[in-house]
């Protein structure tokens, strides 16, 4: 699921090369009806989801007295409200099955924000709180919810072509390696669940 099919093509091709089945579904995570329609298509084509990975976000910036209020609201809708809408599409079936995994992609902005980062910080703080609330509410029903803090710049073609082109490799998060951590969270036994985890490359400096 994504706003743009182009952003999914490489992943879809790799899945199919490995013998799996992929499906691109357009989604606007801010629109409840469109979210439902997207998940209806997934259920119809691939079956009932047993895992949800929420990755949507918008790293918007803005000084408090100069904020574009619509941009501020949109950043929260994409990064936090969208997670609620997506989770509500998968949780009922997970509750019925007494099993399921919800993986929430967070950021360091969910732990501390900074001057000029209010839009992104508010969305990520809210997302972390939502993840904690879901984890505590649904764990007794057999559903594993985990907030994964991505404390780095991801090593993607877009990042390499832009702001990260001069960054050393040991400061960039490898997407395949990070995906292994996501998979490990999904496979955890229920008597040893992780509800929050930090992910960063060896060269990343960190303070909290």
mmCIF file with all atom_site columns, C-alpha atoms in Angstrom:
data_model
loop_
_atom_site.group_PDB
_atom_site.id
_atom_site.type_symbol
_atom_site.label_atom_id
_atom_site.label_alt_id
_atom_site.label_comp_id
_atom_site.label_asym_id
_atom_site.label_entity_id
_atom_site.label_seq_id
_atom_site.pdbx_PDB_ins_code
_atom_site.Cartn_x
_atom_site.Cartn_y
_atom_site.Cartn_z
_atom_site.occupancy
_atom_site.B_iso_or_equiv
_atom_site.pdbx_formal_charge
_atom_site.auth_seq_id
_atom_site.auth_comp_id
_atom_site.auth_asym_id
_atom_site.auth_atom_id
_atom_site.pdbx_PDB_model_num
ATOM 1   C CA . UNK A 1 1   ? 0.000   0.000   0.000  1.00 0.00 ? 1   UNK A CA 1
ATOM 2   C CA . UNK A 1 2   ? 1.231   3.461   -0.871 1.00 0.00 ? 2   UNK A CA 1
ATOM 3   C CA . UNK A 1 3   ? 0.159   6.766   -2.355 1.00 0.00 ? 3   UNK A CA 1
ATOM 4   C CA . UNK A 1 4   ? 2.352   6.073   -5.399 1.00 0.00 ? 4   UNK A CA 1
ATOM 5   C CA . UNK A 1 5   ? 2.835   2.775   -7.171 1.00 0.00 ? 5   UNK A CA 1
ATOM 6   C CA . UNK A 1 6   ? 6.343   3.806   -8.221 1.00 0.00 ? 6   UNK A CA 1
ATOM 7   C CA . UNK A 1 7   ? 7.557   3.628   -4.627 1.00 0.00 ? 7   UNK A CA 1
ATOM 8   C CA . UNK A 1 8   ? 6.484   -0.042  -4.383 1.00 0.00 ? 8   UNK A CA 1
ATOM 9   C CA . UNK A 1 9   ? 7.759   -1.416  -7.682 1.00 0.00 ? 9   UNK A CA 1
ATOM 10  C CA . UNK A 1 10  ? 11.209  -2.512  -6.503 1.00 0.00 ? 10  UNK A CA 1
ATOM 11  C CA . UNK A 1 11  ? 9.831   -4.272  -3.423 1.00 0.00 ? 11  UNK A CA 1
ATOM 12  C CA . UNK A 1 12  ? 7.070   -5.955  -5.429 1.00 0.00 ? 12  UNK A CA 1
ATOM 13  C CA . UNK A 1 13  ? 9.602   -7.232  -7.976 1.00 0.00 ? 13  UNK A CA 1
ATOM 14  C CA . UNK A 1 14  ? 11.808  -8.685  -5.231 1.00 0.00 ? 14  UNK A CA 1
ATOM 15  C CA . UNK A 1 15  ? 8.852   -10.441 -3.598 1.00 0.00 ? 15  UNK A CA 1
ATOM 16  C CA . UNK A 1 16  ? 7.823   -12.034 -6.875 1.00 0.00 ? 16  UNK A CA 1
ATOM 17  C CA . UNK A 1 17  ? 11.407  -13.028 -7.667 1.00 0.00 ? 17  UNK A CA 1
ATOM 18  C CA . UNK A 1 18  ? 11.468  -14.943 -4.390 1.00 0.00 ? 18  UNK A CA 1
ATOM 19  C CA . UNK A 1 19  ? 8.275   -16.761 -5.356 1.00 0.00 ? 19  UNK A CA 1
ATOM 20  C CA . UNK A 1 20  ? 5.868   -14.645 -3.356 1.00 0.00 ? 20  UNK A CA 1
ATOM 21  C CA . UNK A 1 21  ? 2.765   -12.768 -4.399 1.00 0.00 ? 21  UNK A CA 1
ATOM 22  C CA . UNK A 1 22  ? 2.501   -8.993  -4.347 1.00 0.00 ? 22  UNK A CA 1
ATOM 23  C CA . UNK A 1 23  ? -0.319  -6.537  -4.821 1.00 0.00 ? 23  UNK A CA 1
ATOM 24  C CA . UNK A 1 24  ? -0.149  -2.770  -5.133 1.00 0.00 ? 24  UNK A CA 1
ATOM 25  C CA . UNK A 1 25  ? -3.043  -0.932  -3.535 1.00 0.00 ? 25  UNK A CA 1
ATOM 26  C CA . UNK A 1 26  ? -3.390  2.835   -3.556 1.00 0.00 ? 26  UNK A CA 1
ATOM 27  C CA . UNK A 1 27  ? -4.156  4.284   -0.138 1.00 0.00 ? 27  UNK A CA 1
ATOM 28  C CA . UNK A 1 28  ? -4.732  7.660   1.475  1.00 0.00 ? 28  UNK A CA 1
ATOM 29  C CA . UNK A 1 29  ? -4.225  6.929   5.173  1.00 0.00 ? 29  UNK A CA 1
ATOM 30  C CA . UNK A 1 30  ? -5.992  10.172  6.148  1.00 0.00 ? 30  UNK A CA 1
ATOM 31  C CA . UNK A 1 31  ? -9.311  9.158   4.580  1.00 0.00 ? 31  UNK A CA 1
ATOM 32  C CA . UNK A 1 32  ? -11.317 6.514   6.479  1.00 0.00 ? 32  UNK A CA 1
ATOM 33  C CA . UNK A 1 33  ? -13.364 5.431   3.456  1.00 0.00 ? 33  UNK A CA 1
ATOM 34  C CA . UNK A 1 34  ? -10.282 5.077   1.258  1.00 0.00 ? 34  UNK A CA 1
ATOM 35  C CA . UNK A 1 35  ? -8.468  3.134   3.964  1.00 0.00 ? 35  UNK A CA 1
ATOM 36  C CA . UNK A 1 36  ? -11.383 0.715   4.227  1.00 0.00 ? 36  UNK A CA 1
ATOM 37  C CA . UNK A 1 37  ? -11.512 0.334   0.444  1.00 0.00 ? 37  UNK A CA 1
ATOM 38  C CA . UNK A 1 38  ? -7.779  -0.431  0.318  1.00 0.00 ? 38  UNK A CA 1
ATOM 39  C CA . UNK A 1 39  ? -8.031  -3.115  2.992  1.00 0.00 ? 39  UNK A CA 1
ATOM 40  C CA . UNK A 1 40  ? -11.157 -4.558  1.376  1.00 0.00 ? 40  UNK A CA 1
ATOM 41  C CA . UNK A 1 41  ? -9.126  -5.050  -1.805 1.00 0.00 ? 41  UNK A CA 1
ATOM 42  C CA . UNK A 1 42  ? -6.338  -6.766  0.140  1.00 0.00 ? 42  UNK A CA 1
ATOM 43  C CA . UNK A 1 43  ? -8.804  -9.079  1.899  1.00 0.00 ? 43  UNK A CA 1
ATOM 44  C CA . UNK A 1 44  ? -10.480 -9.924  -1.406 1.00 0.00 ? 44  UNK A CA 1
ATOM 45  C CA . UNK A 1 45  ? -7.235  -10.638 -3.250 1.00 0.00 ? 45  UNK A CA 1
ATOM 46  C CA . UNK A 1 46  ? -4.775  -11.936 -0.653 1.00 0.00 ? 46  UNK A CA 1
ATOM 47  C CA . UNK A 1 47  ? -6.934  -12.865 2.324  1.00 0.00 ? 47  UNK A CA 1
ATOM 48  C CA . UNK A 1 48  ? -7.188  -11.544 5.871  1.00 0.00 ? 48  UNK A CA 1
ATOM 49  C CA . UNK A 1 49  ? -4.015  -9.745  7.023  1.00 0.00 ? 49  UNK A CA 1
ATOM 50  C CA . UNK A 1 50  ? -2.254  -11.281 10.010 1.00 0.00 ? 50  UNK A CA 1
ATOM 51  C CA . UNK A 1 51  ? 0.428   -8.561  10.084 1.00 0.00 ? 51  UNK A CA 1
ATOM 52  C CA . UNK A 1 52  ? 0.200   -4.783  9.750  1.00 0.00 ? 52  UNK A CA 1
ATOM 53  C CA . UNK A 1 53  ? 3.309   -2.653  9.211  1.00 0.00 ? 53  UNK A CA 1
ATOM 54  C CA . UNK A 1 54  ? 2.537   1.055   9.446  1.00 0.00 ? 54  UNK A CA 1
ATOM 55  C CA . UNK A 1 55  ? 5.240   3.119   7.741  1.00 0.00 ? 55  UNK A CA 1
ATOM 56  C CA . UNK A 1 56  ? 3.475   6.314   6.683  1.00 0.00 ? 56  UNK A CA 1
ATOM 57  C CA . UNK A 1 57  ? 4.988   9.608   7.773  1.00 0.00 ? 57  UNK A CA 1
ATOM 58  C CA . UNK A 1 58  ? 5.795   13.143  6.765  1.00 0.00 ? 58  UNK A CA 1
ATOM 59  C CA . UNK A 1 59  ? 8.905   14.801  8.200  1.00 0.00 ? 59  UNK A CA 1
ATOM 60  C CA . UNK A 1 60  ? 7.440   18.298  8.048  1.00 0.00 ? 60  UNK A CA 1
ATOM 61  C CA . UNK A 1 61  ? 9.116   21.226  9.801  1.00 0.00 ? 61  UNK A CA 1
ATOM 62  C CA . UNK A 1 62  ? 7.939   24.655  10.880 1.00 0.00 ? 62  UNK A CA 1
ATOM 63  C CA . UNK A 1 63  ? 8.476   27.310  13.544 1.00 0.00 ? 63  UNK A CA 1
ATOM 64  C CA . UNK A 1 64  ? 5.590   27.714  15.987 1.00 0.00 ? 64  UNK A CA 1
ATOM 65  C CA . UNK A 1 65  ? 4.633   31.272  15.047 1.00 0.00 ? 65  UNK A CA 1
ATOM 66  C CA . UNK A 1 66  ? 5.070   30.609  11.337 1.00 0.00 ? 66  UNK A CA 1
ATOM 67  C CA . UNK A 1 67  ? 3.351   27.244  11.063 1.00 0.00 ? 67  UNK A CA 1
ATOM 68  C CA . UNK A 1 68  ? 1.032   26.475  8.208  1.00 0.00 ? 68  UNK A CA 1
ATOM 69  C CA . UNK A 1 69  ? -1.770  25.049  10.346 1.00 0.00 ? 69  UNK A CA 1
ATOM 70  C CA . UNK A 1 70  ? -3.149  22.863  7.571  1.00 0.00 ? 70  UNK A CA 1
ATOM 71  C CA . UNK A 1 71  ? 0.310   21.395  7.025  1.00 0.00 ? 71  UNK A CA 1
ATOM 72  C CA . UNK A 1 72  ? 0.603   20.779  10.771 1.00 0.00 ? 72  UNK A CA 1
ATOM 73  C CA . UNK A 1 73  ? -2.752  18.996  10.816 1.00 0.00 ? 73  UNK A CA 1
ATOM 74  C CA . UNK A 1 74  ? -1.898  16.952  7.725  1.00 0.00 ? 74  UNK A CA 1
ATOM 75  C CA . UNK A 1 75  ? 1.408   15.810  9.237  1.00 0.00 ? 75  UNK A CA 1
ATOM 76  C CA . UNK A 1 76  ? -0.430  14.511  12.309 1.00 0.00 ? 76  UNK A CA 1
ATOM 77  C CA . UNK A 1 77  ? -3.110  12.860  10.148 1.00 0.00 ? 77  UNK A CA 1
ATOM 78  C CA . UNK A 1 78  ? -0.542  11.009  8.030  1.00 0.00 ? 78  UNK A CA 1
ATOM 79  C CA . UNK A 1 79  ? 1.774   10.021  10.858 1.00 0.00 ? 79  UNK A CA 1
ATOM 80  C CA . UNK A 1 80  ? -0.657  9.237   13.672 1.00 0.00 ? 80  UNK A CA 1
ATOM 81  C CA . UNK A 1 81  ? -4.345  9.269   12.731 1.00 0.00 ? 81  UNK A CA 1
ATOM 82  C CA . UNK A 1 82  ? -3.560  7.104   9.703  1.00 0.00 ? 82  UNK A CA 1
ATOM 83  C CA . UNK A 1 83  ? -2.133  4.417   11.975 1.00 0.00 ? 83  UNK A CA 1
ATOM 84  C CA . UNK A 1 84  ? -5.369  4.345   13.946 1.00 0.00 ? 84  UNK A CA 1
ATOM 85  C CA . UNK A 1 85  ? -7.454  3.980   10.781 1.00 0.00 ? 85  UNK A CA 1
ATOM 86  C CA . UNK A 1 86  ? -5.264  1.171   9.437  1.00 0.00 ? 86  UNK A CA 1
ATOM 87  C CA . UNK A 1 87  ? -5.154  -0.663  12.767 1.00 0.00 ? 87  UNK A CA 1
ATOM 88  C CA . UNK A 1 88  ? -8.941  -0.586  13.042 1.00 0.00 ? 88  UNK A CA 1
ATOM 89  C CA . UNK A 1 89  ? -9.110  -2.420  9.728  1.00 0.00 ? 89  UNK A CA 1
ATOM 90  C CA . UNK A 1 90  ? -7.031  -5.395  10.889 1.00 0.00 ? 90  UNK A CA 1
ATOM 91  C CA . UNK A 1 91  ? -7.645  -5.652  14.627 1.00 0.00 ? 91  UNK A CA 1
ATOM 92  C CA . UNK A 1 92  ? -11.176 -7.133  14.552 1.00 0.00 ? 92  UNK A CA 1
ATOM 93  C CA . UNK A 1 93  ? -10.013 -10.231 12.635 1.00 0.00 ? 93  UNK A CA 1
ATOM 94  C CA . UNK A 1 94  ? -6.909  -10.498 14.809 1.00 0.00 ? 94  UNK A CA 1
ATOM 95  C CA . UNK A 1 95  ? -9.055  -10.404 17.939 1.00 0.00 ? 95  UNK A CA 1
ATOM 96  C CA . UNK A 1 96  ? -11.253 -13.163 16.505 1.00 0.00 ? 96  UNK A CA 1
ATOM 97  C CA . UNK A 1 97  ? -8.179  -15.247 15.657 1.00 0.00 ? 97  UNK A CA 1
ATOM 98  C CA . UNK A 1 98  ? -6.521  -14.425 18.990 1.00 0.00 ? 98  UNK A CA 1
ATOM 99  C CA . UNK A 1 99  ? -3.332  -13.741 17.044 1.00 0.00 ? 99  UNK A CA 1
ATOM 100 C CA . UNK A 1 100 ? -1.730  -11.034 14.937 1.00 0.00 ? 100 UNK A CA 1
ATOM 101 C CA . UNK A 1 101 ? 1.115   -8.533  14.754 1.00 0.00 ? 101 UNK A CA 1
ATOM 102 C CA . UNK A 1 102 ? 1.030   -4.737  14.437 1.00 0.00 ? 102 UNK A CA 1
ATOM 103 C CA . UNK A 1 103 ? 4.403   -3.098  13.771 1.00 0.00 ? 103 UNK A CA 1
ATOM 104 C CA . UNK A 1 104 ? 4.565   0.693   14.045 1.00 0.00 ? 104 UNK A CA 1
ATOM 105 C CA . UNK A 1 105 ? 7.505   2.569   12.478 1.00 0.00 ? 105 UNK A CA 1
ATOM 106 C CA . UNK A 1 106 ? 8.496   5.413   14.759 1.00 0.00 ? 106 UNK A CA 1
ATOM 107 C CA . UNK A 1 107 ? 11.372  7.871   14.940 1.00 0.00 ? 107 UNK A CA 1
ATOM 108 C CA . UNK A 1 108 ? 13.584  9.645   17.444 1.00 0.00 ? 108 UNK A CA 1
ATOM 109 C CA . UNK A 1 109 ? 11.147  12.558  17.181 1.00 0.00 ? 109 UNK A CA 1
ATOM 110 C CA . UNK A 1 110 ? 8.752   10.365  19.169 1.00 0.00 ? 110 UNK A CA 1
ATOM 111 C CA . UNK A 1 111 ? 11.149  10.594  22.141 1.00 0.00 ? 111 UNK A CA 1
ATOM 112 C CA . UNK A 1 112 ? 12.390  14.175  21.858 1.00 0.00 ? 112 UNK A CA 1
ATOM 113 C CA . UNK A 1 113 ? 11.539  16.976  19.479 1.00 0.00 ? 113 UNK A CA 1
ATOM 114 C CA . UNK A 1 114 ? 13.428  20.170  18.666 1.00 0.00 ? 114 UNK A CA 1
ATOM 115 C CA . UNK A 1 115 ? 13.071  23.755  17.551 1.00 0.00 ? 115 UNK A CA 1
ATOM 116 C CA . UNK A 1 116 ? 11.350  23.840  14.182 1.00 0.00 ? 116 UNK A CA 1
ATOM 117 C CA . UNK A 1 117 ? 10.235  20.211  14.376 1.00 0.00 ? 117 UNK A CA 1
ATOM 118 C CA . UNK A 1 118 ? 6.830   20.589  16.046 1.00 0.00 ? 118 UNK A CA 1
ATOM 119 C CA . UNK A 1 119 ? 4.733   19.092  13.195 1.00 0.00 ? 119 UNK A CA 1
ATOM 120 C CA . UNK A 1 120 ? 6.829   15.932  12.931 1.00 0.00 ? 120 UNK A CA 1
ATOM 121 C CA . UNK A 1 121 ? 7.426   15.660  16.671 1.00 0.00 ? 121 UNK A CA 1
ATOM 122 C CA . UNK A 1 122 ? 3.735   15.879  17.544 1.00 0.00 ? 122 UNK A CA 1
ATOM 123 C CA . UNK A 1 123 ? 2.841   13.208  14.987 1.00 0.00 ? 123 UNK A CA 1
ATOM 124 C CA . UNK A 1 124 ? 5.554   10.827  16.224 1.00 0.00 ? 124 UNK A CA 1
ATOM 125 C CA . UNK A 1 125 ? 4.867   11.383  19.936 1.00 0.00 ? 125 UNK A CA 1
ATOM 126 C CA . UNK A 1 126 ? 1.216   10.651  19.232 1.00 0.00 ? 126 UNK A CA 1
ATOM 127 C CA . UNK A 1 127 ? 2.085   7.577   17.197 1.00 0.00 ? 127 UNK A CA 1
ATOM 128 C CA . UNK A 1 128 ? 4.200   6.184   20.027 1.00 0.00 ? 128 UNK A CA 1
ATOM 129 C CA . UNK A 1 129 ? 1.377   6.778   22.524 1.00 0.00 ? 129 UNK A CA 1
ATOM 130 C CA . UNK A 1 130 ? -1.074  5.058   20.199 1.00 0.00 ? 130 UNK A CA 1
ATOM 131 C CA . UNK A 1 131 ? 1.265   2.083   19.882 1.00 0.00 ? 131 UNK A CA 1
ATOM 132 C CA . UNK A 1 132 ? 1.597   1.794   23.663 1.00 0.00 ? 132 UNK A CA 1
ATOM 133 C CA . UNK A 1 133 ? -2.172  2.000   24.135 1.00 0.00 ? 133 UNK A CA 1
ATOM 134 C CA . UNK A 1 134 ? -2.789  -0.691  21.514 1.00 0.00 ? 134 UNK A CA 1
ATOM 135 C CA . UNK A 1 135 ? -0.072  -2.926  22.971 1.00 0.00 ? 135 UNK A CA 1
ATOM 136 C CA . UNK A 1 136 ? -1.634  -2.832  26.443 1.00 0.00 ? 136 UNK A CA 1
ATOM 137 C CA . UNK A 1 137 ? -5.211  -3.173  25.206 1.00 0.00 ? 137 UNK A CA 1
ATOM 138 C CA . UNK A 1 138 ? -4.702  -6.054  22.799 1.00 0.00 ? 138 UNK A CA 1
ATOM 139 C CA . UNK A 1 139 ? -1.853  -8.117  24.298 1.00 0.00 ? 139 UNK A CA 1
ATOM 140 C CA . UNK A 1 140 ? -4.311  -10.087 26.484 1.00 0.00 ? 140 UNK A CA 1
ATOM 141 C CA . UNK A 1 141 ? -6.116  -11.025 23.277 1.00 0.00 ? 141 UNK A CA 1
ATOM 142 C CA . UNK A 1 142 ? -2.997  -12.517 21.687 1.00 0.00 ? 142 UNK A CA 1
ATOM 143 C CA . UNK A 1 143 ? -2.010  -9.534  19.515 1.00 0.00 ? 143 UNK A CA 1
ATOM 144 C CA . UNK A 1 144 ? 1.602   -8.313  19.494 1.00 0.00 ? 144 UNK A CA 1
ATOM 145 C CA . UNK A 1 145 ? 2.027   -4.553  19.000 1.00 0.00 ? 145 UNK A CA 1
ATOM 146 C CA . UNK A 1 146 ? 5.558   -3.172  18.712 1.00 0.00 ? 146 UNK A CA 1
ATOM 147 C CA . UNK A 1 147 ? 6.832   0.391   18.183 1.00 0.00 ? 147 UNK A CA 1
ATOM 148 C CA . UNK A 1 148 ? 10.095  0.353   16.202 1.00 0.00 ? 148 UNK A CA 1
ATOM 149 C CA . UNK A 1 149 ? 12.163  3.508   16.535 1.00 0.00 ? 149 UNK A CA 1
ATOM 150 C CA . UNK A 1 150 ? 14.151  4.115   13.339 1.00 0.00 ? 150 UNK A CA 1
ATOM 151 C CA . UNK A 1 151 ? 16.981  6.287   14.659 1.00 0.00 ? 151 UNK A CA 1
ATOM 152 C CA . UNK A 1 152 ? 18.786  6.980   11.393 1.00 0.00 ? 152 UNK A CA 1
ATOM 153 C CA . UNK A 1 153 ? 18.519  7.987   7.755  1.00 0.00 ? 153 UNK A CA 1
ATOM 154 C CA . UNK A 1 154 ? 17.514  5.053   5.583  1.00 0.00 ? 154 UNK A CA 1
ATOM 155 C CA . UNK A 1 155 ? 19.859  4.087   2.748  1.00 0.00 ? 155 UNK A CA 1
ATOM 156 C CA . UNK A 1 156 ? 17.466  4.473   -0.190 1.00 0.00 ? 156 UNK A CA 1
ATOM 157 C CA . UNK A 1 157 ? 18.087  5.617   -3.777 1.00 0.00 ? 157 UNK A CA 1
ATOM 158 C CA . UNK A 1 158 ? 16.187  8.846   -3.065 1.00 0.00 ? 158 UNK A CA 1
ATOM 159 C CA . UNK A 1 159 ? 18.255  9.592   0.040  1.00 0.00 ? 159 UNK A CA 1
ATOM 160 C CA . UNK A 1 160 ? 21.503  8.770   -1.771 1.00 0.00 ? 160 UNK A CA 1
ATOM 161 C CA . UNK A 1 161 ? 20.570  11.139  -4.583 1.00 0.00 ? 161 UNK A CA 1
ATOM 162 C CA . UNK A 1 162 ? 19.719  13.954  -2.180 1.00 0.00 ? 162 UNK A CA 1
ATOM 163 C CA . UNK A 1 163 ? 20.494  14.912  1.404  1.00 0.00 ? 163 UNK A CA 1
ATOM 164 C CA . UNK A 1 164 ? 22.368  11.688  2.238  1.00 0.00 ? 164 UNK A CA 1
ATOM 165 C CA . UNK A 1 165 ? 24.671  11.535  -0.775 1.00 0.00 ? 165 UNK A CA 1
ATOM 166 C CA . UNK A 1 166 ? 27.750  12.486  1.248  1.00 0.00 ? 166 UNK A CA 1
ATOM 167 C CA . UNK A 1 167 ? 26.899  10.484  4.365  1.00 0.00 ? 167 UNK A CA 1
ATOM 168 C CA . UNK A 1 168 ? 29.156  7.542   5.223  1.00 0.00 ? 168 UNK A CA 1
ATOM 169 C CA . UNK A 1 169 ? 27.621  4.098   4.896  1.00 0.00 ? 169 UNK A CA 1
ATOM 170 C CA . UNK A 1 170 ? 27.929  3.324   8.614  1.00 0.00 ? 170 UNK A CA 1
ATOM 171 C CA . UNK A 1 171 ? 25.508  6.163   9.404  1.00 0.00 ? 171 UNK A CA 1
ATOM 172 C CA . UNK A 1 172 ? 22.779  4.931   7.046  1.00 0.00 ? 172 UNK A CA 1
ATOM 173 C CA . UNK A 1 173 ? 20.228  2.267   7.944  1.00 0.00 ? 173 UNK A CA 1
ATOM 174 C CA . UNK A 1 174 ? 20.208  -0.710  5.578  1.00 0.00 ? 174 UNK A CA 1
ATOM 175 C CA . UNK A 1 175 ? 16.582  -1.411  4.659  1.00 0.00 ? 175 UNK A CA 1
ATOM 176 C CA . UNK A 1 176 ? 17.071  -5.175  4.283  1.00 0.00 ? 176 UNK A CA 1
ATOM 177 C CA . UNK A 1 177 ? 18.774  -5.438  7.666  1.00 0.00 ? 177 UNK A CA 1
ATOM 178 C CA . UNK A 1 178 ? 16.019  -3.385  9.298  1.00 0.00 ? 178 UNK A CA 1
ATOM 179 C CA . UNK A 1 179 ? 13.397  -5.591  7.648  1.00 0.00 ? 179 UNK A CA 1
ATOM 180 C CA . UNK A 1 180 ? 15.040  -8.583  9.359  1.00 0.00 ? 180 UNK A CA 1
ATOM 181 C CA . UNK A 1 181 ? 14.388  -6.903  12.710 1.00 0.00 ? 181 UNK A CA 1
ATOM 182 C CA . UNK A 1 182 ? 10.746  -6.331  11.780 1.00 0.00 ? 182 UNK A CA 1
ATOM 183 C CA . UNK A 1 183 ? 10.420  -9.997  10.862 1.00 0.00 ? 183 UNK A CA 1
ATOM 184 C CA . UNK A 1 184 ? 12.053  -11.014 14.138 1.00 0.00 ? 184 UNK A CA 1
ATOM 185 C CA . UNK A 1 185 ? 9.474   -8.953  16.042 1.00 0.00 ? 185 UNK A CA 1
ATOM 186 C CA . UNK A 1 186 ? 6.677   -10.726 14.177 1.00 0.00 ? 186 UNK A CA 1
ATOM 187 C CA . UNK A 1 187 ? 8.135   -14.146 14.984 1.00 0.00 ? 187 UNK A CA 1
ATOM 188 C CA . UNK A 1 188 ? 8.621   -13.534 18.708 1.00 0.00 ? 188 UNK A CA 1
ATOM 189 C CA . UNK A 1 189 ? 6.898   -16.044 21.004 1.00 0.00 ? 189 UNK A CA 1
ATOM 190 C CA . UNK A 1 190 ? 4.068   -14.568 23.058 1.00 0.00 ? 190 UNK A CA 1
ATOM 191 C CA . UNK A 1 191 ? 5.875   -15.063 26.372 1.00 0.00 ? 191 UNK A CA 1
ATOM 192 C CA . UNK A 1 192 ? 8.793   -12.899 25.248 1.00 0.00 ? 192 UNK A CA 1
ATOM 193 C CA . UNK A 1 193 ? 7.294   -10.012 23.288 1.00 0.00 ? 193 UNK A CA 1
ATOM 194 C CA . UNK A 1 194 ? 9.134   -6.751  22.640 1.00 0.00 ? 194 UNK A CA 1
ATOM 195 C CA . UNK A 1 195 ? 6.802   -3.742  22.634 1.00 0.00 ? 195 UNK A CA 1
ATOM 196 C CA . UNK A 1 196 ? 9.430   -1.135  21.760 1.00 0.00 ? 196 UNK A CA 1
ATOM 197 C CA . UNK A 1 197 ? 12.837  -1.357  20.116 1.00 0.00 ? 197 UNK A CA 1
ATOM 198 C CA . UNK A 1 198 ? 15.494  1.052   18.797 1.00 0.00 ? 198 UNK A CA 1
ATOM 199 C CA . UNK A 1 199 ? 17.098  0.432   15.408 1.00 0.00 ? 199 UNK A CA 1
ATOM 200 C CA . UNK A 1 200 ? 20.211  2.260   14.208 1.00 0.00 ? 200 UNK A CA 1
ATOM 201 C CA . UNK A 1 201 ? 23.427  1.523   12.236 1.00 0.00 ? 201 UNK A CA 1
ATOM 202 C CA . UNK A 1 202 ? 26.760  1.175   14.021 1.00 0.00 ? 202 UNK A CA 1
ATOM 203 C CA . UNK A 1 203 ? 27.932  4.684   13.108 1.00 0.00 ? 203 UNK A CA 1
ATOM 204 C CA . UNK A 1 204 ? 24.870  6.577   14.338 1.00 0.00 ? 204 UNK A CA 1
ATOM 205 C CA . UNK A 1 205 ? 25.437  8.887   17.296 1.00 0.00 ? 205 UNK A CA 1
ATOM 206 C CA . UNK A 1 206 ? 22.589  8.824   19.789 1.00 0.00 ? 206 UNK A CA 1
ATOM 207 C CA . UNK A 1 207 ? 21.709  10.488  23.071 1.00 0.00 ? 207 UNK A CA 1
ATOM 208 C CA . UNK A 1 208 ? 18.400  9.039   24.202 1.00 0.00 ? 208 UNK A CA 1
#
